[in-house]
Amino acid sequence: MASTTPPEVASRVESYIPRFVLTRLLNQDQAGRRISLLGTIDSQPAVLLAERAAFATDHAHLSAFPTSLTRIRNLGANDIYSWFLANSGATKANPDNDIPPDFKLNLIYPCTEKHIKKYSAQPLRVVTETPEIYAAYTRPWIVRQREKGTLQWIFNIIEGRTEQEDVIYRESGDEGFLLLPDLNWDRKTLTSLHLLGLVVRRDIWSVRDLTKDKTEWLRHMRDKLLDATVKLYPDIEKDQLKLYIHYQPTYHHFHIHVIHVALESGATQAVGKALGLEHIISQLETMAGGPEAGFHNVSLTYGLGEASELWEKVFGVLKQGGQVKIADF
């Protein structure tokens, strides 16, 4: 970006940065991508805010990006998913220095068309899924997604084949669950902590399958997930944690996200995407009806990308007054 600052002013202020002498770190936010530093320049106090610049998006730079990375260190691998820490190419000139990694990488290989659509830029829509739409179209679509075998990586964890060294807490039995780091967390920055609670049972696919008779189970899980988190990370207190559930979830096997309250809200915490666990428990407790009353009886409003299957095959079709073809799921 071209500067509009007069050259003599630009030269003067640019000279300030190398003269900045650090006093202390004031803050670290955006999951560690931005820092606020207190220091001095020529004995006068100064605050320096540093944020990672945007990626160059031209083809030449993007093509060179993977080969420019150094010190690639795997954090875990499960089925088609693996995740890493790495250093940028700028560290090649100092290979012996102990420089912290400046990239967190997630790799999906081989990926599916669904992955490509999920991570592509696309217009967004807000839809309202009534109980009737859920029963007639969304649930059959979910059944089809599960039949495609996309949950194998979840079952690998639950059945003890992968990532067992990462399990923070486990309860066995039909109503058991386990807690482990989410693959999007660097496992180091506490203010961006992100853990995942996975249930063992396979008959609960999403919030839609929660009924009043599961309230005590949800409350028990909430308490145990909080206890296990603060036990492992004693610098965090329970009231610094948020627990929520996605709808629609990325994968249809019931799970609970546990994050630090300081983790800045993005698309995954947006209204209509993230449902607070406390709110879910309260709503179930006050819901009219018997033990079988639940979220399958309510309308849920959430966002969808226009490239998602649910928009292309269900909600987009319904908007145009067309007939949803379940056989195409």
Short mmCIF file of N, CA, C and O in Angstrom, two decimals, residues 23 47 93 110 155 182 215 231 269 300 307 320-321:
data_model
loop_
_atom_site.label_atom_id
_atom_site.label_comp_id
_atom_site.label_asym_id
_atom_site.label_seq_id
_atom_site.Cartn_x
_atom_site.Cartn_y
_atom_site.Cartn_z
N THR A 23 9.89 -2.51 27.38
CA THR A 23 9.70 -2.56 28.83
C THR A 23 8.95 -3.82 29.22
O THR A 23 9.42 -4.61 30.03
N VAL A 47 4.09 3.08 23.01
CA VAL A 47 3.36 1.82 22.86
C VAL A 47 3.47 1.39 21.40
O VAL A 47 3.19 2.17 20.48
N ALA A 93 17.69 -17.60 7.27
CA ALA A 93 18.98 -16.95 7.41
C ALA A 93 19.59 -17.18 8.79
O ALA A 93 20.79 -16.99 8.97
N PRO A 110 -6.27 -36.73 1.66
CA PRO A 110 -6.90 -36.05 0.52
C PRO A 110 -8.21 -35.37 0.95
O PRO A 110 -8.95 -35.92 1.77
N PHE A 155 -14.30 -41.50 15.28
CA PHE A 155 -14.36 -42.84 15.83
C PHE A 155 -12.96 -43.35 16.18
O PHE A 155 -12.80 -44.12 17.13
N ASP A 182 -8.51 -29.01 20.51
CA ASP A 182 -9.01 -28.85 19.15
C ASP A 182 -7.83 -28.67 18.21
O ASP A 182 -6.82 -28.07 18.56
N THR A 215 -30.84 -33.46 30.26
CA THR A 215 -30.36 -32.26 30.92
C THR A 215 -29.30 -32.56 31.98
O THR A 215 -28.25 -31.90 32.05
N LYS A 231 -7.85 -27.86 35.89
CA LYS A 231 -6.86 -28.70 36.55
C LYS A 231 -5.58 -28.78 35.73
O LYS A 231 -4.46 -28.71 36.26
N GLN A 269 -17.98 -18.37 16.20
CA GLN A 269 -18.71 -17.95 17.40
C GLN A 269 -19.87 -17.01 17.07
O GLN A 269 -20.45 -16.41 17.96
N LEU A 300 -34.76 -23.23 14.32
CA LEU A 300 -33.41 -22.72 14.52
C LEU A 300 -33.00 -21.88 13.32
O LEU A 300 -33.20 -22.30 12.17
N ALA A 307 -22.33 -22.03 -1.25
CA ALA A 307 -21.69 -23.21 -1.83
C ALA A 307 -21.94 -24.47 -1.02
O ALA A 307 -21.56 -25.56 -1.44
N GLN A 320 -36.68 -20.81 -3.94
CA GLN A 320 -37.17 -20.63 -5.31
C GLN A 320 -38.50 -21.33 -5.55
O GLN A 320 -39.02 -21.30 -6.68
N GLY A 321 -39.05 -21.96 -4.50
CA GLY A 321 -40.32 -22.64 -4.65
C GLY A 321 -40.22 -23.98 -5.33
O GLY A 321 -41.23 -24.52 -5.82
#
